Amino acid sequence: MDQLPKSRTEPDGSAVIRVLSYNIRSLRDDEEALVRVVRACAPDLVLVQEAPRFFRWRKHAARLARKCDLVVLGGGATATGPLLLCSLRVFVERAEDVLLPHTPGLHRRGLATAVVRIGGARLGVVSAHLSLDRTERRAQAELVLDRVAALDTPYGIAAGDVNEGPEGPAFRRLADGLQDCWSVAPWGGERTFPATAPDRRIDAVFATAGVEVLACGVPAGLAGVSGADLRSATDHLPVLAALRLPAAP
């Protein structure tokens, strides 16, 4: 596997960052394997889906962050599952949990959002887990794009479990409004589900036009990431992106 660019701040204030999107299935699988994968990816931002939502969920989120040498930025049960973690390199301006319109009979969905600064760059971040219902999922994709725009930052990232592949209408809408980072700079593996024998790409990282995508994909083969850990950590494979954010003029 080609080497993934490491995080750094360039002399002009531009920031190279690593962003990890990961559905962790409420920590119901091998938590230590999950921690090893996250730590090996060395992310600046982790956009989690299916974080713990019930009894002592804040304690579980804080424990995961601590084990990964990260901190909790926002989200969790108050966003119905999406959670944001970050490294101490990240300066947080604000965080907000957003509940999406609810269709009776379907699981309530939400977004974990934040505005952060890294180096000389200011970035909006949205973690999402879209519906299992095709019609609701397409409407939620539009709301994700609206939220990225509403954060009103020079750069924006949205990532998560889309619950459909690139041929689906929700995925296509996100890829029309944002850069599908895998398509721009494929690296590592492509398919993300199920972890034991992946046959579809339903997890993705998307970025606004000003973001330079250096590499994106499943970090299979990355130093410190074993196939056994990827299979036992949760039922999804993670997506890791290396992005460059030019400094504000």
JSON list of C-alpha atoms in Angstrom, two decimals:
[
{"chain": "A", "resi": 1, "resn": "MET", "atom": "CA", "xyz": [0.00, 0.00, 0.00]},
{"chain": "A", "resi": 2, "resn": "ASP", "atom": "CA", "xyz": [1.25, 3.50, -0.83]},
{"chain": "A", "resi": 3, "resn": "GLN", "atom": "CA", "xyz": [2.10, 5.59, 2.21]},
{"chain": "A", "resi": 4, "resn": "LEU", "atom": "CA", "xyz": [-0.74, 7.79, 3.47]},
{"chain": "A", "resi": 5, "resn": "PRO", "atom": "CA", "xyz": [0.22, 11.44, 4.03]},
{"chain": "A", "resi": 6, "resn": "LYS", "atom": "CA", "xyz": [0.71, 12.25, 7.70]},
{"chain": "A", "resi": 7, "resn": "SER", "atom": "CA", "xyz": [-0.99, 15.11, 9.49]},
{"chain": "A", "resi": 8, "resn": "ARG", "atom": "CA", "xyz": [0.96, 18.34, 9.51]},
{"chain": "A", "resi": 9, "resn": "THR", "atom": "CA", "xyz": [0.63, 22.10, 9.47]},
{"chain": "A", "resi": 10, "resn": "GLU", "atom": "CA", "xyz": [2.52, 23.73, 6.63]},
{"chain": "A", "resi": 11, "resn": "PRO", "atom": "CA", "xyz": [4.49, 27.00, 7.01]},
{"chain": "A", "resi": 12, "resn": "ASP", "atom": "CA", "xyz": [1.70, 29.03, 5.37]},
{"chain": "A", "resi": 13, "resn": "GLY", "atom": "CA", "xyz": [-0.90, 27.63, 7.79]},
{"chain": "A", "resi": 14, "resn": "SER", "atom": "CA", "xyz": [-2.35, 25.04, 5.40]},
{"chain": "A", "resi": 15, "resn": "ALA", "atom": "CA", "xyz": [-3.32, 21.84, 7.21]},
{"chain": "A", "resi": 16, "resn": "VAL", "atom": "CA", "xyz": [-2.98, 18.23, 6.11]},
{"chain": "A", "resi": 17, "resn": "ILE", "atom": "CA", "xyz": [-5.42, 16.21, 8.20]},
{"chain": "A", "resi": 18, "resn": "ARG", "atom": "CA", "xyz": [-6.59, 12.64, 8.56]},
{"chain": "A", "resi": 19, "resn": "VAL", "atom": "CA", "xyz": [-10.34, 12.05, 8.82]},
{"chain": "A", "resi": 20, "resn": "LEU", "atom": "CA", "xyz": [-11.75, 8.67, 9.82]},
{"chain": "A", "resi": 21, "resn": "SER", "atom": "CA", "xyz": [-15.38, 7.62, 9.36]},
{"chain": "A", "resi": 22, "resn": "TYR", "atom": "CA", "xyz": [-16.40, 4.53, 11.33]},
{"chain": "A", "resi": 23, "resn": "ASN", "atom": "CA", "xyz": [-19.66, 2.76, 12.19]},
{"chain": "A", "resi": 24, "resn": "ILE", "atom": "CA", "xyz": [-18.82, 1.12, 15.54]},
{"chain": "A", "resi": 25, "resn": "ARG", "atom": "CA", "xyz": [-22.12, -0.76, 16.17]},
{"chain": "A", "resi": 26, "resn": "SER", "atom": "CA", "xyz": [-22.53, 0.65, 19.71]},
{"chain": "A", "resi": 27, "resn": "LEU", "atom": "CA", "xyz": [-19.25, -0.96, 20.85]},
{"chain": "A", "resi": 28, "resn": "ARG", "atom": "CA", "xyz": [-20.91, -4.38, 20.81]},
{"chain": "A", "resi": 29, "resn": "ASP", "atom": "CA", "xyz": [-17.94, -6.14, 19.21]},
{"chain": "A", "resi": 30, "resn": "ASP", "atom": "CA", "xyz": [-14.20, -6.26, 20.06]},
{"chain": "A", "resi": 31, "resn": "GLU", "atom": "CA", "xyz": [-13.52, -2.85, 21.57]},
{"chain": "A", "resi": 32, "resn": "GLU", "atom": "CA", "xyz": [-9.78, -3.41, 21.90]},
{"chain": "A", "resi": 33, "resn": "ALA", "atom": "CA", "xyz": [-9.54, -4.29, 18.20]},
{"chain": "A", "resi": 34, "resn": "LEU", "atom": "CA", "xyz": [-11.49, -1.13, 17.40]},
{"chain": "A", "resi": 35, "resn": "VAL", "atom": "CA", "xyz": [-9.11, 0.95, 19.48]},
{"chain": "A", "resi": 36, "resn": "ARG", "atom": "CA", "xyz": [-6.08, -0.54, 17.73]},
{"chain": "A", "resi": 37, "resn": "VAL", "atom": "CA", "xyz": [-7.54, 0.31, 14.33]},
{"chain": "A", "resi": 38, "resn": "VAL", "atom": "CA", "xyz": [-8.36, 3.90, 15.29]},
{"chain": "A", "resi": 39, "resn": "ARG", "atom": "CA", "xyz": [-4.98, 4.51, 16.90]},
{"chain": "A", "resi": 40, "resn": "ALA", "atom": "CA", "xyz": [-3.13, 3.09, 13.88]},
{"chain": "A", "resi": 41, "resn": "CYS", "atom": "CA", "xyz": [-5.04, 5.47, 11.59]},
{"chain": "A", "resi": 42, "resn": "ALA", "atom": "CA", "xyz": [-3.79, 8.46, 13.67]},
{"chain": "A", "resi": 43, "resn": "PRO", "atom": "CA", "xyz": [-6.84, 10.60, 12.85]},
{"chain": "A", "resi": 44, "resn": "ASP", "atom": "CA", "xyz": [-7.33, 14.27, 13.63]},
{"chain": "A", "resi": 45, "resn": "LEU", "atom": "CA", "xyz": [-11.11, 13.81, 13.37]},
{"chain": "A", "resi": 46, "resn": "VAL", "atom": "CA", "xyz": [-13.22, 10.68, 13.81]},
{"chain": "A", "resi": 47, "resn": "LEU", "atom": "CA", "xyz": [-16.78, 10.79, 12.52]},
{"chain": "A", "resi": 48, "resn": "VAL", "atom": "CA", "xyz": [-18.52, 7.92, 14.30]},
{"chain": "A", "resi": 49, "resn": "GLN", "atom": "CA", "xyz": [-21.85, 6.30, 13.55]},
{"chain": "A", "resi": 50, "resn": "GLU", "atom": "CA", "xyz": [-23.80, 4.03, 15.92]},
{"chain": "A", "resi": 51, "resn": "ALA", "atom": "CA", "xyz": [-22.12, 5.31, 19.06]},
{"chain": "A", "resi": 52, "resn": "PRO", "atom": "CA", "xyz": [-23.64, 4.02, 22.32]},
{"chain": "A", "resi": 53, "resn": "ARG", "atom": "CA", "xyz": [-27.03, 5.67, 22.92]},
{"chain": "A", "resi": 54, "resn": "PHE", "atom": "CA", "xyz": [-28.39, 4.22, 26.12]},
{"chain": "A", "resi": 55, "resn": "PHE", "atom": "CA", "xyz": [-27.26, 3.58, 29.71]},
{"chain": "A", "resi": 56, "resn": "ARG", "atom": "CA", "xyz": [-24.14, 5.62, 30.58]},
{"chain": "A", "resi": 57, "resn": "TRP", "atom": "CA", "xyz": [-23.52, 6.43, 26.94]},
{"chain": "A", "resi": 58, "resn": "ARG", "atom": "CA", "xyz": [-21.35, 9.46, 27.79]},
{"chain": "A", "resi": 59, "resn": "LYS", "atom": "CA", "xyz": [-19.09, 7.26, 29.90]},
{"chain": "A", "resi": 60, "resn": "HIS", "atom": "CA", "xyz": [-18.69, 4.78, 27.03]},
{"chain": "A", "resi": 61, "resn": "ALA", "atom": "CA", "xyz": [-17.90, 7.57, 24.53]},
{"chain": "A", "resi": 62, "resn": "ALA", "atom": "CA", "xyz": [-15.35, 9.12, 26.88]},
{"chain": "A", "resi": 63, "resn": "ARG", "atom": "CA", "xyz": [-13.70, 5.75, 27.48]},
{"chain": "A", "resi": 64, "resn": "LEU", "atom": "CA", "xyz": [-13.36, 5.12, 23.76]},
{"chain": "A", "resi": 65, "resn": "ALA", "atom": "CA", "xyz": [-11.90, 8.57, 23.19]},
{"chain": "A", "resi": 66, "resn": "ARG", "atom": "CA", "xyz": [-9.42, 8.15, 26.04]},
{"chain": "A", "resi": 67, "resn": "LYS", "atom": "CA", "xyz": [-8.21, 4.77, 24.77]},
{"chain": "A", "resi": 68, "resn": "CYS", "atom": "CA", "xyz": [-7.68, 6.28, 21.32]},
{"chain": "A", "resi": 69, "resn": "ASP", "atom": "CA", "xyz": [-5.82, 9.36, 22.67]},
{"chain": "A", "resi": 70, "resn": "LEU", "atom": "CA", "xyz": [-8.69, 11.54, 21.48]},
{"chain": "A", "resi": 71, "resn": "VAL", "atom": "CA", "xyz": [-11.39, 13.68, 23.09]},
{"chain": "A", "resi": 72, "resn": "VAL", "atom": "CA", "xyz": [-15.15, 13.82, 22.60]},
{"chain": "A", "resi": 73, "resn": "LEU", "atom": "CA", "xyz": [-16.11, 16.78, 20.43]},
{"chain": "A", "resi": 74, "resn": "GLY", "atom": "CA", "xyz": [-19.89, 16.30, 20.28]},
{"chain": "A", "resi": 75, "resn": "GLY", "atom": "CA", "xyz": [-22.80, 14.05, 19.39]},
{"chain": "A", "resi": 76, "resn": "GLY", "atom": "CA", "xyz": [-23.71, 10.64, 20.77]},
{"chain": "A", "resi": 77, "resn": "ALA", "atom": "CA", "xyz": [-27.18, 9.81, 22.04]},
{"chain": "A", "resi": 78, "resn": "THR", "atom": "CA", "xyz": [-28.25, 13.46, 21.66]},
{"chain": "A", "resi": 79, "resn": "ALA", "atom": "CA", "xyz": [-27.62, 13.09, 17.92]},
{"chain": "A", "resi": 80, "resn": "THR", "atom": "CA", "xyz": [-29.19, 9.58, 17.89]},
{"chain": "A", "resi": 81, "resn": "GLY", "atom": "CA", "xyz": [-25.84, 7.88, 17.29]},
{"chain": "A", "resi": 82, "resn": "PRO", "atom": "CA", "xyz": [-23.44, 10.05, 15.28]},
{"chain": "A", "resi": 83, "resn": "LEU", "atom": "CA", "xyz": [-20.48, 11.12, 17.42]},
{"chain": "A", "resi": 84, "resn": "LEU", "atom": "CA", "xyz": [-17.43, 13.31, 16.81]},
{"chain": "A", "resi": 85, "resn": "LEU", "atom": "CA", "xyz": [-13.99, 12.68, 18.31]},
{"chain": "A", "resi": 86, "resn": "CYS", "atom": "CA", "xyz": [-10.88, 14.76, 17.71]},
{"chain": "A", "resi": 87, "resn": "SER", "atom": "CA", "xyz": [-7.22, 15.06, 18.58]},
{"chain": "A", "resi": 88, "resn": "LEU", "atom": "CA", "xyz": [-5.79, 17.88, 20.68]},
{"chain": "A", "resi": 89, "resn": "ARG", "atom": "CA", "xyz": [-4.55, 19.41, 17.44]},
{"chain": "A", "resi": 90, "resn": "VAL", "atom": "CA", "xyz": [-8.13, 20.51, 16.73]},
{"chain": "A", "resi": 91, "resn": "PHE", "atom": "CA", "xyz": [-9.46, 23.80, 18.12]},
{"chain": "A", "resi": 92, "resn": "VAL", "atom": "CA", "xyz": [-13.23, 23.60, 18.55]},
{"chain": "A", "resi": 93, "resn": "GLU", "atom": "CA", "xyz": [-15.29, 26.71, 17.90]},
{"chain": "A", "resi": 94, "resn": "ARG", "atom": "CA", "xyz": [-18.69, 25.14, 18.43]},
{"chain": "A", "resi": 95, "resn": "ALA", "atom": "CA", "xyz": [-20.59, 21.87, 18.24]},
{"chain": "A", "resi": 96, "resn": "GLU", "atom": "CA", "xyz": [-24.28, 21.19, 17.68]},
{"chain": "A", "resi": 97, "resn": "ASP", "atom": "CA", "xyz": [-26.45, 18.07, 17.52]},
{"chain": "A", "resi": 98, "resn": "VAL", "atom": "CA", "xyz": [-29.22, 18.20, 14.93]},
{"chain": "A", "resi": 99, "resn": "LEU", "atom": "CA", "xyz": [-32.29, 15.95, 14.92]},
{"chain": "A", "resi": 100, "resn": "LEU", "atom": "CA", "xyz": [-33.68, 15.23, 11.46]},
{"chain": "A", "resi": 101, "resn": "PRO", "atom": "CA", "xyz": [-37.41, 15.06, 10.67]},
{"chain": "A", "resi": 102, "resn": "HIS", "atom": "CA", "xyz": [-38.86, 11.83, 11.99]},
{"chain": "A", "resi": 103, "resn": "THR", "atom": "CA", "xyz": [-40.96, 9.39, 9.97]},
{"chain": "A", "resi": 104, "resn": "PRO", "atom": "CA", "xyz": [-43.28, 7.44, 12.32]},
{"chain": "A", "resi": 105, "resn": "GLY", "atom": "CA", "xyz": [-42.26, 3.81, 12.52]},
{"chain": "A", "resi": 106, "resn": "LEU", "atom": "CA", "xyz": [-38.66, 4.47, 11.50]},
{"chain": "A", "resi": 107, "resn": "HIS", "atom": "CA", "xyz": [-35.59, 5.05, 13.65]},
{"chain": "A", "resi": 108, "resn": "ARG", "atom": "CA", "xyz": [-35.01, 8.72, 14.50]},
{"chain": "A", "resi": 109, "resn": "ARG", "atom": "CA", "xyz": [-31.90, 10.07, 12.79]},
{"chain": "A", "resi": 110, "resn": "GLY", "atom": "CA", "xyz": [-29.64, 12.99, 13.61]},
{"chain": "A", "resi": 111, "resn": "LEU", "atom": "CA", "xyz": [-26.36, 14.69, 12.77]},
{"chain": "A", "resi": 112, "resn": "ALA", "atom": "CA", "xyz": [-23.34, 15.48, 14.92]},
{"chain": "A", "resi": 113, "resn": "THR", "atom": "CA", "xyz": [-21.89, 18.76, 13.65]},
{"chain": "A", "resi": 114, "resn": "ALA", "atom": "CA", "xyz": [-19.06, 21.09, 14.57]},
{"chain": "A", "resi": 115, "resn": "VAL", "atom": "CA", "xyz": [-16.95, 24.01, 13.40]},
{"chain": "A", "resi": 116, "resn": "VAL", "atom": "CA", "xyz": [-13.24, 23.57, 14.10]},
{"chain": "A", "resi": 117, "resn": "ARG", "atom": "CA", "xyz": [-9.91, 25.15, 13.27]},
{"chain": "A", "resi": 118, "resn": "ILE", "atom": "CA", "xyz": [-6.77, 23.22, 12.37]},
{"chain": "A", "resi": 119, "resn": "GLY", "atom": "CA", "xyz": [-3.67, 25.23, 11.56]},
{"chain": "A", "resi": 120, "resn": "GLY", "atom": "CA", "xyz": [-4.83, 28.23, 9.58]},
{"chain": "A", "resi": 121, "resn": "ALA", "atom": "CA", "xyz": [-7.91, 26.47, 8.18]},
{"chain": "A", "resi": 122, "resn": "ARG", "atom": "CA", "xyz": [-11.50, 26.62, 9.40]},
{"chain": "A", "resi": 123, "resn": "LEU", "atom": "CA", "xyz": [-13.64, 23.55, 8.78]},
{"chain": "A", "resi": 124, "resn": "GLY", "atom": "CA", "xyz": [-17.26, 22.44, 9.17]},
{"chain": "A", "resi": 125, "resn": "VAL", "atom": "CA", "xyz": [-17.78, 18.77, 10.08]},
{"chain": "A", "resi": 126, "resn": "VAL", "atom": "CA", "xyz": [-20.92, 16.59, 9.84]},
{"chain": "A", "resi": 127, "resn": "SER", "atom": "CA", "xyz": [-21.23, 12.94, 10.90]},
{"chain": "A", "resi": 128, "resn": "ALA", "atom": "CA", "xyz": [-24.35, 11.20, 9.55]},
{"chain": "A", "resi": 129, "resn": "HIS", "atom": "CA", "xyz": [-26.03, 7.81, 9.50]},
{"chain": "A", "resi": 130, "resn": "LEU", "atom": "CA", "xyz": [-28.78, 7.80, 6.89]},
{"chain": "A", "resi": 131, "resn": "SER", "atom": "CA", "xyz": [-32.06, 5.89, 7.03]},
{"chain": "A", "resi": 132, "resn": "LEU", "atom": "CA", "xyz": [-32.72, 2.33, 5.94]},
{"chain": "A", "resi": 133, "resn": "ASP", "atom": "CA", "xyz": [-35.75, 3.69, 4.06]},
{"chain": "A", "resi": 134, "resn": "ARG", "atom": "CA", "xyz": [-34.91, 4.77, 0.51]},
{"chain": "A", "resi": 135, "resn": "THR", "atom": "CA", "xyz": [-37.26, 7.77, 0.37]},
{"chain": "A", "resi": 136, "resn": "GLU", "atom": "CA", "xyz": [-36.27, 9.10, 3.78]},
{"chain": "A", "resi": 137, "resn": "ARG", "atom": "CA", "xyz": [-32.60, 8.49, 2.99]},
{"chain": "A", "resi": 138, "resn": "ARG", "atom": "CA", "xyz": [-32.75, 10.67, -0.13]},
{"chain": "A", "resi": 139, "resn": "ALA", "atom": "CA", "xyz": [-34.37, 13.51, 1.83]},
{"chain": "A", "resi": 140, "resn": "GLN", "atom": "CA", "xyz": [-31.75, 13.19, 4.56]},
{"chain": "A", "resi": 141, "resn": "ALA", "atom": "CA", "xyz": [-28.93, 13.50, 2.02]},
{"chain": "A", "resi": 142, "resn": "GLU", "atom": "CA", "xyz": [-30.34, 16.89, 1.07]},
{"chain": "A", "resi": 143, "resn": "LEU", "atom": "CA", "xyz": [-30.42, 17.90, 4.73]},
{"chain": "A", "resi": 144, "resn": "VAL", "atom": "CA", "xyz": [-26.78, 16.88, 5.15]},
{"chain": "A", "resi": 145, "resn": "LEU", "atom": "CA", "xyz": [-25.81, 19.17, 2.29]},
{"chain": "A", "resi": 146, "resn": "ASP", "atom": "CA", "xyz": [-27.91, 21.97, 3.78]},
{"chain": "A", "resi": 147, "resn": "ARG", "atom": "CA", "xyz": [-26.17, 21.54, 7.13]},
{"chain": "A", "resi": 148, "resn": "VAL", "atom": "CA", "xyz": [-22.69, 21.63, 5.59]},
{"chain": "A", "resi": 149, "resn": "ALA", "atom": "CA", "xyz": [-23.62, 24.89, 3.85]},
{"chain": "A", "resi": 150, "resn": "ALA", "atom": "CA", "xyz": [-25.23, 26.32, 7.01]},
{"chain": "A", "resi": 151, "resn": "LEU", "atom": "CA", "xyz": [-22.00, 25.88, 8.98]},
{"chain": "A", "resi": 152, "resn": "ASP", "atom": "CA", "xyz": [-20.67, 28.70, 6.76]},
{"chain": "A", "resi": 153, "resn": "THR", "atom": "CA", "xyz": [-17.02, 27.69, 6.77]},
{"chain": "A", "resi": 154, "resn": "PRO", "atom": "CA", "xyz": [-14.40, 27.85, 4.00]},
{"chain": "A", "resi": 155, "resn": "TYR", "atom": "CA", "xyz": [-14.22, 24.04, 3.99]},
{"chain": "A", "resi": 156, "resn": "GLY", "atom": "CA", "xyz": [-16.64, 21.29, 4.88]},
{"chain": "A", "resi": 157, "resn": "ILE", "atom": "CA", "xyz": [-16.55, 17.54, 5.43]},
{"chain": "A", "resi": 158, "resn": "ALA", "atom": "CA", "xyz": [-19.49, 15.16, 5.71]},
{"chain": "A", "resi": 159, "resn": "ALA", "atom": "CA", "xyz": [-18.98, 11.47, 6.33]},
{"chain": "A", "resi": 160, "resn": "GLY", "atom": "CA", "xyz": [-20.83, 8.43, 7.48]},
{"chain": "A", "resi": 161, "resn": "ASP", "atom": "CA", "xyz": [-22.91, 5.37, 6.79]},
{"chain": "A", "resi": 162, "resn": "VAL", "atom": "CA", "xyz": [-25.03, 6.19, 3.73]},
{"chain": "A", "resi": 163, "resn": "ASN", "atom": "CA", "xyz": [-26.81, 2.79, 3.83]},
{"chain": "A", "resi": 164, "resn": "GLU", "atom": "CA", "xyz": [-26.58, 2.53, 0.04]},
{"chain": "A", "resi": 165, "resn": "GLY", "atom": "CA", "xyz": [-23.86, 2.40, -2.58]},
{"chain": "A", "resi": 166, "resn": "PRO", "atom": "CA", "xyz": [-22.74, 5.02, -5.13]},
{"chain": "A", "resi": 167, "resn": "GLU", "atom": "CA", "xyz": [-25.53, 3.99, -7.49]},
{"chain": "A", "resi": 168, "resn": "GLY", "atom": "CA", "xyz": [-28.24, 4.99, -5.00]},
{"chain": "A", "resi": 169, "resn": "PRO", "atom": "CA", "xyz": [-30.04, 8.36, -5.14]},
{"chain": "A", "resi": 170, "resn": "ALA", "atom": "CA", "xyz": [-28.91, 9.54, -1.69]},
{"chain": "A", "resi": 171, "resn": "PHE", "atom": "CA", "xyz": [-25.26, 8.70, -2.36]},
{"chain": "A", "resi": 172, "resn": "ARG", "atom": "CA", "xyz": [-25.46, 10.30, -5.81]},
{"chain": "A", "resi": 173, "resn": "ARG", "atom": "CA", "xyz": [-26.94, 13.48, -4.33]},
{"chain": "A", "resi": 174, "resn": "LEU", "atom": "CA", "xyz": [-24.11, 13.73, -1.81]},
{"chain": "A", "resi": 175, "resn": "ALA", "atom": "CA", "xyz": [-21.54, 13.09, -4.54]},
{"chain": "A", "resi": 176, "resn": "ASP", "atom": "CA", "xyz": [-23.17, 15.73, -6.75]},
{"chain": "A", "resi": 177, "resn": "GLY", "atom": "CA", "xyz": [-23.00, 18.35, -4.01]},
{"chain": "A", "resi": 178, "resn": "LEU", "atom": "CA", "xyz": [-19.61, 17.39, -2.59]},
{"chain": "A", "resi": 179, "resn": "GLN", "atom": "CA", "xyz": [-16.48, 15.52, -3.62]},
{"chain": "A", "resi": 180, "resn": "ASP", "atom": "CA", "xyz": [-16.73, 11.77, -3.06]},
{"chain": "A", "resi": 181, "resn": "CYS", "atom": "CA", "xyz": [-13.21, 11.41, -1.69]},
{"chain": "A", "resi": 182, "resn": "TRP", "atom": "CA", "xyz": [-12.76, 7.76, -2.72]},
{"chain": "A", "resi": 183, "resn": "SER", "atom": "CA", "xyz": [-13.61, 8.61, -6.33]},
{"chain": "A", "resi": 184, "resn": "VAL", "atom": "CA", "xyz": [-11.21, 11.57, -6.35]},
{"chain": "A", "resi": 185, "resn": "ALA", "atom": "CA", "xyz": [-8.16, 9.84, -4.83]},
{"chain": "A", "resi": 186, "resn": "PRO", "atom": "CA", "xyz": [-8.73, 6.10, -4.25]},
{"chain": "A", "resi": 187, "resn": "TRP", "atom": "CA", "xyz": [-6.34, 4.45, -1.82]},
{"chain": "A", "resi": 188, "resn": "GLY", "atom": "CA", "xyz": [-6.50, 1.26, 0.22]},
{"chain": "A", "resi": 189, "resn": "GLY", "atom": "CA", "xyz": [-9.72, -0.70, -0.01]},
{"chain": "A", "resi": 190, "resn": "GLU", "atom": "CA", "xyz": [-13.04, 0.34, -1.52]},
{"chain": "A", "resi": 191, "resn": "ARG", "atom": "CA", "xyz": [-15.86, -1.80, -0.07]},
{"chain": "A", "resi": 192, "resn": "THR", "atom": "CA", "xyz": [-16.92, -1.30, 3.53]},
{"chain": "A", "resi": 193, "resn": "PHE", "atom": "CA", "xyz": [-19.72, -3.74, 4.41]},
{"chain": "A", "resi": 194, "resn": "PRO", "atom": "CA", "xyz": [-19.98, -6.32, 5.83]},
{"chain": "A", "resi": 195, "resn": "ALA", "atom": "CA", "xyz": [-16.57, -6.26, 7.49]},
{"chain": "A", "resi": 196, "resn": "THR", "atom": "CA", "xyz": [-16.08, -10.02, 7.25]},
{"chain": "A", "resi": 197, "resn": "ALA", "atom": "CA", "xyz": [-16.63, -10.15, 3.47]},
{"chain": "A", "resi": 198, "resn": "PRO", "atom": "CA", "xyz": [-17.25, -6.64, 2.11]},
{"chain": "A", "resi": 199, "resn": "ASP", "atom": "CA", "xyz": [-19.21, -6.50, -1.11]},
{"chain": "A", "resi": 200, "resn": "ARG", "atom": "CA", "xyz": [-20.53, -2.92, -1.15]},
{"chain": "A", "resi": 201, "resn": "ARG", "atom": "CA", "xyz": [-19.36, 0.64, -0.46]},
{"chain": "A", "resi": 202, "resn": "ILE", "atom": "CA", "xyz": [-21.94, 2.20, 1.82]},
{"chain": "A", "resi": 203, "resn": "ASP", "atom": "CA", "xyz": [-19.60, 4.29, 4.01]},
{"chain": "A", "resi": 204, "resn": "ALA", "atom": "CA", "xyz": [-17.91, 7.38, 2.61]},
{"chain": "A", "resi": 205, "resn": "VAL", "atom": "CA", "xyz": [-16.15, 10.66, 3.23]},
{"chain": "A", "resi": 206, "resn": "PHE", "atom": "CA", "xyz": [-17.29, 13.71, 1.26]},
{"chain": "A", "resi": 207, "resn": "ALA", "atom": "CA", "xyz": [-15.65, 17.16, 1.08]},
{"chain": "A", "resi": 208, "resn": "THR", "atom": "CA", "xyz": [-16.43, 20.59, -0.33]},
{"chain": "A", "resi": 209, "resn": "ALA", "atom": "CA", "xyz": [-14.75, 21.79, -3.50]},
{"chain": "A", "resi": 210, "resn": "GLY", "atom": "CA", "xyz": [-11.93, 23.72, -1.80]},
{"chain": "A", "resi": 211, "resn": "VAL", "atom": "CA", "xyz": [-10.58, 20.65, 0.00]},
{"chain": "A", "resi": 212, "resn": "GLU", "atom": "CA", "xyz": [-7.67, 18.88, -1.71]},
{"chain": "A", "resi": 213, "resn": "VAL", "atom": "CA", "xyz": [-8.23, 15.13, -1.46]},
{"chain": "A", "resi": 214, "resn": "LEU", "atom": "CA", "xyz": [-4.86, 13.37, -1.15]},
{"chain": "A", "resi": 215, "resn": "ALA", "atom": "CA", "xyz": [-6.07, 9.80, -0.51]},
{"chain": "A", "resi": 216, "resn": "CYS", "atom": "CA", "xyz": [-9.17, 7.99, 0.72]},
{"chain": "A", "resi": 217, "resn": "GLY", "atom": "CA", "xyz": [-10.20, 4.40, 1.36]},
{"chain": "A", "resi": 218, "resn": "VAL", "atom": "CA", "xyz": [-10.40, 1.49, 3.75]},
{"chain": "A", "resi": 219, "resn": "PRO", "atom": "CA", "xyz": [-7.05, 1.38, 5.63]},
{"chain": "A", "resi": 220, "resn": "ALA", "atom": "CA", "xyz": [-6.49, -2.33, 5.05]},
{"chain": "A", "resi": 221, "resn": "GLY", "atom": "CA", "xyz": [-2.73, -2.84, 4.99]},
{"chain": "A", "resi": 222, "resn": "LEU", "atom": "CA", "xyz": [-1.92, 0.40, 6.79]},
{"chain": "A", "resi": 223, "resn": "ALA", "atom": "CA", "xyz": [0.85, -0.15, 9.33]},
{"chain": "A", "resi": 224, "resn": "GLY", "atom": "CA", "xyz": [-0.73, -1.30, 12.59]},
{"chain": "A", "resi": 225, "resn": "VAL", "atom": "CA", "xyz": [-4.08, -2.24, 11.02]},
{"chain": "A", "resi": 226, "resn": "SER", "atom": "CA", "xyz": [-4.57, -6.01, 10.83]},
{"chain": "A", "resi": 227, "resn": "GLY", "atom": "CA", "xyz": [-7.24, -7.82, 8.89]},
{"chain": "A", "resi": 228, "resn": "ALA", "atom": "CA", "xyz": [-8.24, -9.67, 12.05]},
{"chain": "A", "resi": 229, "resn": "ASP", "atom": "CA", "xyz": [-8.84, -6.40, 13.90]},
{"chain": "A", "resi": 230, "resn": "LEU", "atom": "CA", "xyz": [-10.85, -4.95, 11.02]},
{"chain": "A", "resi": 231, "resn": "ARG", "atom": "CA", "xyz": [-13.09, -7.99, 10.98]},
{"chain": "A", "resi": 232, "resn": "SER", "atom": "CA", "xyz": [-13.63, -8.19, 14.73]},
{"chain": "A", "resi": 233, "resn": "ALA", "atom": "CA", "xyz": [-13.87, -4.49, 15.65]},
{"chain": "A", "resi": 234, "resn": "THR", "atom": "CA", "xyz": [-17.38, -3.96, 14.22]},
{"chain": "A", "resi": 235, "resn": "ASP", "atom": "CA", "xyz": [-19.53, -4.95, 11.24]},
{"chain": "A", "resi": 236, "resn": "HIS", "atom": "CA", "xyz": [-18.35, -2.07, 9.01]},
{"chain": "A", "resi": 237, "resn": "LEU", "atom": "CA", "xyz": [-14.90, -1.24, 7.71]},
{"chain": "A", "resi": 238, "resn": "PRO", "atom": "CA", "xyz": [-13.65, 2.29, 8.34]},
{"chain": "A", "resi": 239, "resn": "VAL", "atom": "CA", "xyz": [-12.90, 4.91, 5.71]},
{"chain": "A", "resi": 240, "resn": "LEU", "atom": "CA", "xyz": [-9.76, 7.00, 6.19]},
{"chain": "A", "resi": 241, "resn": "ALA", "atom": "CA", "xyz": [-9.10, 10.17, 4.19]},
{"chain": "A", "resi": 242, "resn": "ALA", "atom": "CA", "xyz": [-6.01, 12.38, 4.01]},
{"chain": "A", "resi": 243, "resn": "LEU", "atom": "CA", "xyz": [-7.06, 15.92, 3.09]},
{"chain": "A", "resi": 244, "resn": "ARG", "atom": "CA", "xyz": [-5.27, 19.21, 2.59]},
{"chain": "A", "resi": 245, "resn": "LEU", "atom": "CA", "xyz": [-6.99, 22.41, 3.70]},
{"chain": "A", "resi": 246, "resn": "PRO", "atom": "CA", "xyz": [-5.34, 25.51, 2.22]},
{"chain": "A", "resi": 247, "resn": "ALA", "atom": "CA", "xyz": [-4.86, 28.34, 4.71]},
{"chain": "A", "resi": 248, "resn": "ALA", "atom": "CA", "xyz": [-7.26, 31.26, 4.54]},
{"chain": "A", "resi": 249, "resn": "PRO", "atom": "CA", "xyz": [-5.83, 34.14, 2.45]}
]
